Tab-separated table of C-alpha atoms and ligand atoms in Angstrom:
chain	number	residue	atom	x	y	z
A	21	MET	CA	79.922	33.953	-55.223
A	22	ASN	CA	82.636	35.633	-58.612
A	23	PRO	CA	85.891	36.220	-56.257
A	24	LEU	CA	85.642	39.868	-58.149
A	25	PHE	CA	82.014	40.289	-55.863
A	26	GLN	CA	83.716	38.876	-52.471
A	27	GLY	CA	85.028	41.100	-49.606
A	28	THR	CA	85.474	44.712	-50.622
A	29	HIS	CA	83.883	44.153	-53.699
A	30	GLN	CA	80.580	43.539	-52.203
A	31	ARG	CA	80.306	46.912	-51.781
A	32	ALA	CA	80.233	49.480	-54.620
A	33	PHE	CA	80.575	52.946	-54.676
A	34	GLY	CA	77.820	54.771	-57.043
A	35	THR	CA	79.046	57.698	-58.908
A	36	TRP	CA	75.717	58.836	-60.078
A	37	PRO	CA	74.374	62.093	-60.352
A	38	LEU	CA	78.004	63.194	-59.223
A	39	GLN	CA	80.051	65.808	-61.341
A	40	GLY	CA	83.490	67.621	-60.767
A	41	GLN	CA	84.654	68.623	-57.125
A	42	ALA	CA	81.683	66.962	-55.792
A	43	LEU	CA	82.293	63.841	-57.435
A	44	ARG	CA	86.464	63.936	-56.678
A	45	ASP	CA	85.521	65.043	-53.115
A	46	ALA	CA	82.977	62.050	-52.648
A	47	LEU	CA	85.071	59.567	-54.071
A	48	ARG	CA	88.200	60.467	-52.142
A	49	ILE	CA	86.154	60.199	-48.950
A	50	ALA	CA	85.109	56.453	-50.412
A	51	VAL	CA	88.273	55.384	-51.216
A	52	ASP	CA	90.140	56.261	-47.990
A	53	THR	CA	86.953	54.372	-46.362
A	54	GLY	CA	87.766	51.301	-48.266
A	55	TYR	CA	85.809	51.272	-50.857
A	56	ARG	CA	87.639	49.658	-54.293
A	57	ALA	CA	84.955	48.929	-56.577
A	58	ILE	CA	83.412	52.411	-58.470
A	59	ASP	CA	80.386	52.199	-60.507
A	60	THR	CA	80.214	54.472	-63.570
A	61	ALA	CA	77.999	54.729	-66.941
A	62	GLN	CA	78.411	56.613	-70.375
A	63	MET	CA	75.516	57.948	-69.453
A	64	TYR	CA	76.635	59.680	-66.441
A	65	GLY	CA	78.758	61.936	-68.169
A	66	ASN	CA	81.735	61.990	-65.520
A	67	GLU	CA	83.620	59.047	-67.050
A	68	ALA	CA	86.350	61.789	-67.093
A	69	ASP	CA	85.836	63.194	-63.451
A	70	VAL	CA	85.869	59.626	-61.903
A	71	GLY	CA	89.429	59.029	-63.945
A	72	THR	CA	90.715	62.162	-62.737
A	73	ALA	CA	89.471	61.941	-59.160
A	74	LEU	CA	90.863	57.539	-59.109
A	75	LYS	CA	94.687	59.040	-60.747
A	76	ALA	CA	94.223	61.694	-57.952
A	77	VAL	CA	93.795	59.328	-54.841
A	78	GLY	CA	96.730	57.448	-56.128
A	79	MET	CA	95.905	53.744	-55.710
A	80	LYS	CA	97.737	50.632	-57.956
A	81	ARG	CA	95.260	50.076	-60.922
A	82	GLU	CA	95.128	46.500	-59.721
A	83	ASP	CA	93.679	47.152	-56.327
A	84	LEU	CA	90.726	48.760	-58.024
A	85	CYS	CA	87.413	47.283	-59.906
A	86	ILE	CA	85.839	49.984	-62.164
A	87	THR	CA	82.791	49.839	-63.751
A	88	THR	CA	81.241	51.663	-66.538
A	89	LYS	CA	78.057	50.818	-69.008
A	90	ILE	CA	77.466	51.278	-72.319
A	91	ALA	CA	74.987	53.534	-73.007
A	92	PRO	CA	71.699	52.256	-75.532
A	93	ALA	CA	72.710	55.101	-77.930
A	94	ASN	CA	76.215	53.365	-78.323
A	95	ASP	CA	74.794	49.911	-78.328
A	96	THR	CA	75.081	49.348	-82.415
A	97	ALA	CA	77.684	47.571	-84.552
A	98	GLU	CA	79.436	50.790	-85.119
A	99	ALA	CA	79.699	52.681	-82.347
A	100	PHE	CA	80.253	50.095	-79.485
A	101	LEU	CA	83.933	49.427	-79.570
A	102	PRO	CA	84.373	53.339	-80.750
A	103	SER	CA	82.653	54.449	-77.276
A	104	LEU	CA	84.115	51.888	-74.952
A	105	ARG	CA	87.738	53.381	-76.183
A	106	GLU	CA	86.500	56.846	-75.616
A	107	SER	CA	85.265	56.175	-71.723
A	108	LEU	CA	88.625	54.309	-71.435
A	109	ALA	CA	90.570	57.250	-72.366
A	110	LYS	CA	88.328	59.254	-70.095
A	111	LEU	CA	88.892	56.617	-67.434
A	112	GLN	CA	92.395	57.151	-68.119
A	113	ILE	CA	92.589	53.041	-68.018
A	114	ASP	CA	93.771	50.799	-70.910
A	115	GLN	CA	90.718	48.424	-70.033
A	116	VAL	CA	87.692	48.533	-67.675
A	117	ASP	CA	87.364	45.632	-65.425
A	118	ILE	CA	83.510	45.120	-65.759
A	119	LEU	CA	81.727	46.459	-68.530
A	120	LEU	CA	77.996	46.487	-68.631
A	121	LEU	CA	75.006	46.719	-71.231
A	122	HIS	CA	73.183	49.697	-69.221
A	123	TRP	CA	70.239	48.686	-70.380
A	124	PRO	CA	68.432	45.913	-72.577
A	125	PRO	CA	67.817	47.242	-76.445
A	126	ALA	CA	64.719	48.794	-76.846
A	127	HIS	CA	63.409	46.173	-79.419
A	128	GLY	CA	63.952	43.544	-77.330
A	129	ASP	CA	66.681	41.020	-79.208
A	130	VAL	CA	69.487	41.283	-76.757
A	131	ALA	CA	71.866	38.415	-77.951
A	132	PRO	CA	73.578	41.197	-80.838
A	133	SER	CA	74.043	42.876	-77.862
A	134	VAL	CA	75.963	40.772	-75.597
A	135	GLN	CA	78.071	39.314	-78.555
A	136	ARG	CA	79.120	42.921	-78.361
A	137	LEU	CA	80.277	42.614	-75.143
A	138	GLU	CA	82.315	39.935	-76.342
A	139	GLU	CA	83.892	41.713	-78.805
A	140	ALA	CA	85.034	43.886	-75.857
A	141	VAL	CA	86.600	41.206	-74.105
A	142	GLN	CA	88.202	39.752	-77.343
A	143	ALA	CA	89.467	42.945	-78.260
A	144	GLY	CA	90.973	43.085	-74.244
A	145	LEU	CA	89.279	46.003	-73.542
A	146	ALA	CA	86.884	44.451	-70.839
A	147	ARG	CA	87.725	41.717	-68.012
A	148	HIS	CA	84.282	41.048	-67.075
A	149	ILE	CA	80.920	41.534	-68.860
A	150	GLY	CA	77.677	42.078	-67.533
A	151	ILE	CA	74.102	43.492	-68.125
A	152	SER	CA	71.461	46.104	-65.984
A	153	ASN	CA	68.073	46.348	-65.900
A	154	PHE	CA	67.466	42.861	-67.865
A	155	THR	CA	64.368	41.120	-67.027
A	156	ALA	CA	64.312	37.640	-66.225
A	157	ALA	CA	63.493	36.422	-69.658
A	158	MET	CA	66.079	38.667	-70.994
A	159	MET	CA	68.588	37.180	-68.413
A	160	ARG	CA	68.000	33.700	-69.987
A	161	THR	CA	68.305	35.074	-73.438
A	162	ALA	CA	71.533	36.748	-72.949
A	163	LYS	CA	73.293	33.567	-70.794
A	164	ALA	CA	72.389	31.849	-74.081
A	165	ALA	CA	74.294	34.503	-76.536
A	166	THR	CA	77.615	33.773	-74.828
A	167	LYS	CA	80.515	31.473	-73.829
A	168	LEU	CA	81.493	34.145	-71.471
A	169	PRO	CA	80.057	34.262	-67.992
A	170	LEU	CA	77.728	37.479	-67.482
A	171	ILE	CA	78.896	37.933	-63.632
A	172	THR	CA	75.952	40.656	-62.939
A	173	ASN	CA	72.886	41.892	-63.251
A	174	GLN	CA	72.620	45.459	-61.706
A	175	VAL	CA	69.254	46.334	-61.283
A	176	GLU	CA	67.344	48.372	-58.618
A	177	PHE	CA	67.216	46.350	-55.573
A	178	HIS	CA	66.046	47.404	-51.994
A	179	PRO	CA	63.517	46.375	-49.364
A	180	LEU	CA	60.342	48.059	-51.063
A	181	LEU	CA	60.527	46.196	-54.617
A	182	ASP	CA	59.414	42.786	-55.053
A	183	GLN	CA	62.502	41.359	-56.961
A	184	ARG	CA	61.565	37.440	-55.712
A	185	VAL	CA	61.381	36.764	-59.635
A	186	LEU	CA	65.015	38.294	-60.576
A	187	LEU	CA	66.220	36.167	-57.638
A	188	ARG	CA	65.146	33.049	-58.535
A	189	THR	CA	66.465	33.759	-62.344
A	190	ALA	CA	69.799	34.707	-60.803
A	191	THR	CA	70.274	31.580	-58.917
A	192	GLU	CA	68.583	29.098	-62.030
A	193	THR	CA	71.307	31.279	-64.614
A	194	GLY	CA	73.999	31.913	-62.282
A	195	ILE	CA	73.903	35.467	-63.249
A	196	PRO	CA	74.505	37.304	-59.473
A	197	LEU	CA	72.695	40.775	-59.094
A	198	SER	CA	73.791	43.808	-57.438
A	199	SER	CA	71.591	46.739	-56.590
A	200	TYR	CA	71.334	50.028	-57.435
A	201	CYS	CA	68.781	52.558	-55.578
A	202	SER	CA	70.118	50.385	-52.611
A	203	VAL	CA	68.716	52.685	-49.755
A	204	ALA	CA	65.266	53.303	-52.190
A	205	ARG	CA	67.116	57.116	-52.568
A	206	GLY	CA	65.740	57.533	-48.935
A	207	GLU	CA	62.114	56.240	-49.502
A	208	ILE	CA	63.608	53.500	-46.678
A	209	PHE	CA	63.579	56.053	-44.116
A	210	LYS	CA	60.212	56.541	-44.338
A	211	TYR	CA	59.490	53.141	-42.527
A	212	PRO	CA	60.605	53.085	-38.469
A	213	LEU	CA	60.932	49.229	-39.056
A	214	PHE	CA	64.852	49.553	-40.514
A	215	GLU	CA	65.645	51.887	-37.445
A	216	GLU	CA	64.084	49.531	-34.877
A	217	ILE	CA	65.787	46.558	-36.792
A	218	GLY	CA	69.441	48.529	-37.008
A	219	ALA	CA	69.463	49.431	-33.373
A	220	GLY	CA	69.343	45.846	-32.193
A	221	TYR	CA	72.495	45.327	-33.728
A	222	GLY	CA	73.854	48.997	-32.768
A	223	LYS	CA	73.495	49.586	-36.867
A	224	THR	CA	71.301	52.235	-38.545
A	225	ALA	CA	68.751	52.155	-40.780
A	226	ALA	CA	70.489	51.933	-43.724
A	227	GLN	CA	72.942	49.433	-42.718
A	228	ALA	CA	70.077	46.870	-41.905
A	229	ALA	CA	68.624	47.605	-45.308
A	230	LEU	CA	72.045	46.851	-46.467
A	231	ARG	CA	72.503	44.215	-44.458
A	232	TRP	CA	69.385	42.479	-45.962
A	233	ILE	CA	70.298	42.932	-49.743
A	234	LEU	CA	73.638	41.680	-49.278
A	235	GLN	CA	72.029	38.180	-46.981
A	236	LYS	CA	70.036	37.994	-50.441
A	237	GLY	CA	73.255	37.244	-52.308
A	238	VAL	CA	73.165	40.593	-53.853
A	239	THR	CA	75.952	42.911	-53.822
A	240	ILE	CA	75.367	46.670	-53.384
A	241	ASN	CA	76.278	49.743	-55.144
A	242	THR	CA	75.401	53.312	-52.997
A	243	MET	CA	76.294	56.580	-53.490
A	244	SER	CA	76.497	59.289	-50.841
A	245	THR	CA	78.225	62.660	-50.862
A	246	ARG	CA	78.710	62.690	-46.645
A	247	ARG	CA	81.628	61.474	-45.273
A	248	GLU	CA	79.272	59.265	-41.967
A	249	ASN	CA	76.891	57.980	-44.530
A	250	ILE	CA	79.964	56.785	-46.905
A	251	GLN	CA	81.370	55.055	-43.774
A	252	ALA	CA	77.920	53.654	-42.770
A	253	ASN	CA	77.119	52.158	-46.056
A	254	PHE	CA	80.516	50.418	-46.056
A	255	ASP	CA	80.438	49.220	-42.418
A	256	VAL	CA	77.572	46.363	-43.249
A	257	MET	CA	79.937	43.334	-42.796
A	258	ASP	CA	79.998	42.760	-38.991
A	259	PHE	CA	76.793	41.877	-38.437
A	260	THR	CA	74.101	39.232	-39.564
A	261	LEU	CA	70.364	39.828	-39.535
A	262	SER	CA	68.011	37.089	-38.010
A	263	SER	CA	65.805	35.591	-40.064
A	264	ILE	CA	63.141	36.596	-38.443
A	265	ASP	CA	64.515	40.053	-39.254
A	266	MET	CA	64.793	39.266	-42.547
A	267	ASP	CA	61.350	38.109	-42.739
A	268	ARG	CA	59.914	41.369	-41.594
A	269	ILE	CA	61.729	43.419	-44.071
A	270	ASP	CA	60.879	40.709	-46.490
A	271	ALA	CA	56.764	41.831	-45.722
A	272	LEU	CA	57.883	45.022	-46.779
A	273	ASN	CA	58.143	44.016	-50.375
A	274	SER	CA	54.153	44.293	-51.433
A	275	THR	CA	54.816	47.948	-51.080
A	276	ASN	CA	56.007	47.443	-54.913
A	277	TYR	CA	58.163	50.787	-55.264
A	278	ARG	CA	60.135	51.245	-57.894
A	279	ILE	CA	62.175	54.461	-58.509
A	280	VAL	CA	62.890	54.046	-61.937
A	281	ASN	CA	60.452	52.916	-64.104
A	282	ARG	CA	58.808	54.101	-67.429
A	283	GLU	CA	58.788	57.723	-65.999
A	284	ARG	CA	61.949	58.283	-65.647
A	285	VAL	CA	63.342	55.931	-68.674
A	286	PRO	CA	60.587	55.332	-71.295
A	287	ASP	CA	62.203	52.277	-72.414
A	288	ALA	CA	62.204	50.805	-68.911
A	289	PRO	CA	61.399	46.662	-69.237
A	290	ASP	CA	58.834	45.599	-66.761
A	291	PHE	CA	60.152	43.347	-64.125
A	292	ASP	CA	57.577	40.325	-63.667
B	309	NAP	N1	72.455	50.679	-63.659
B	309	NAP	C1	71.475	51.613	-63.417
B	309	NAP	O1	70.440	51.752	-64.466
B	309	NAP	C2	71.320	52.590	-62.682
B	309	NAP	C3	70.292	52.904	-62.131
B	309	NAP	C4	70.598	54.222	-60.684
B	309	NAP	C5	71.789	54.058	-59.936
B	309	NAP	N2	72.824	53.246	-60.889
B	309	NAP	C6	73.944	53.297	-59.792
B	309	NAP	O2	73.829	53.150	-58.473
B	309	NAP	C7	74.342	54.071	-57.473
B	309	NAP	C8	73.415	54.423	-56.060
B	309	NAP	O3	72.168	54.183	-56.260
B	309	NAP	P1	71.335	55.602	-56.098
B	309	NAP	O4	72.506	56.828	-56.322
B	309	NAP	O5	70.644	55.646	-57.389
B	309	NAP	O6	70.428	55.164	-54.871
B	309	NAP	P2	71.057	54.805	-53.415
B	309	NAP	O7	72.412	54.658	-53.334
B	309	NAP	O8	69.247	54.202	-53.006
B	309	NAP	O9	70.402	56.696	-52.929
B	309	NAP	C9	71.403	57.508	-52.901
B	309	NAP	C10	70.574	58.819	-52.131
B	309	NAP	O10	70.693	57.892	-50.800
B	309	NAP	C11	71.222	59.106	-49.769
B	309	NAP	N3	71.795	57.955	-48.844
B	309	NAP	C12	72.829	57.030	-49.372
B	309	NAP	N4	73.423	56.451	-48.111
B	309	NAP	C13	72.753	56.852	-47.245
B	309	NAP	C14	72.820	56.544	-45.602
B	309	NAP	N5	73.454	55.776	-45.426
B	309	NAP	N6	71.938	57.532	-44.793
B	309	NAP	C15	70.722	58.269	-45.346
B	309	NAP	N7	71.079	58.654	-46.790
B	309	NAP	C16	71.627	57.763	-47.447
B	309	NAP	C17	72.395	59.455	-50.584
B	309	NAP	O11	72.469	60.760	-49.980
B	309	NAP	P3	73.505	61.727	-49.244
B	309	NAP	O12	74.486	62.614	-50.173
B	309	NAP	O13	73.119	63.072	-48.255
B	309	NAP	O14	74.166	60.770	-48.181
B	309	NAP	C18	71.722	60.065	-52.206
B	309	NAP	O15	70.784	60.849	-51.941
B	309	NAP	C19	74.315	55.218	-58.158
B	309	NAP	O16	75.424	56.078	-58.032
B	309	NAP	C20	74.883	54.580	-60.017
B	309	NAP	O17	76.430	54.639	-59.683
B	309	NAP	C21	72.830	51.921	-61.866
């Protein structure tokens, strides 16, 4: 696993849809809890709030791992680097740790977009690059389009969605997955199985679901405004689900419940 995704960085704090004071409060709690990886995006409209909040918590820059994502509208030869410079100014940093393409281009030709990520590294504006919401086929094309490692494909990943094809492709291409909607925005709580399994380890339903994700080799992004949930989502490293419990959770993937689908994002590609 990439060192960037080990230890603390296996759990990132997501910032969508937080803004303003709510974001500043949540980020303060997250950093106090121990989160060092922070996830934002141009599309969230909150990079300036993230920058202000991170300045206020007074962490050393090198101790933080900040991800931002290029919005599809800025994924053009003209707009890409200027938009990234604007993001960095809002975030009050000179270089982002991880720069992702937020969505694959609607026309499907991913190579020029991946080359623009490379240019961001060459210009010193990004340390590492990756992709988000890419299908298995797009992961392969993206890998072939660059000599630089693509350090993640950030995708919807939780126990209610069957992402086995992407998991296999992550192994095949060496592009690890990271999750969003990790607790399926609360949908997992409709399934008593998580509470039952969590209780067997002295853990909550959310922690059982997040642990399942980690044991699939996927790093997690979670978002919460509540101190107890922010803490719980971080405290998932001190237990291991048995293979029987992993299998019981695996069985829920037939639900195939996808949150970020075409109704929400018209250009969202279908996963295999
Ligand atoms: N790349 C992409 O296209 C993409 C898309 C979506 C999201 N993301 C990123 O991923 C992050 C997380 O995804 P998400 O916010 O969509 O989904 P999520 O983490 O599955 O759901 C967040 C919701 O779940 C609740 N929650 C979180 N932890 C909980 C816990 N331990 N117990 C009970 N409820 C809990 C939160 O409510 P409370 O505040 O009440 O705790 C919040 O309403 C986002 O913030 C964003 O950074 C990326």
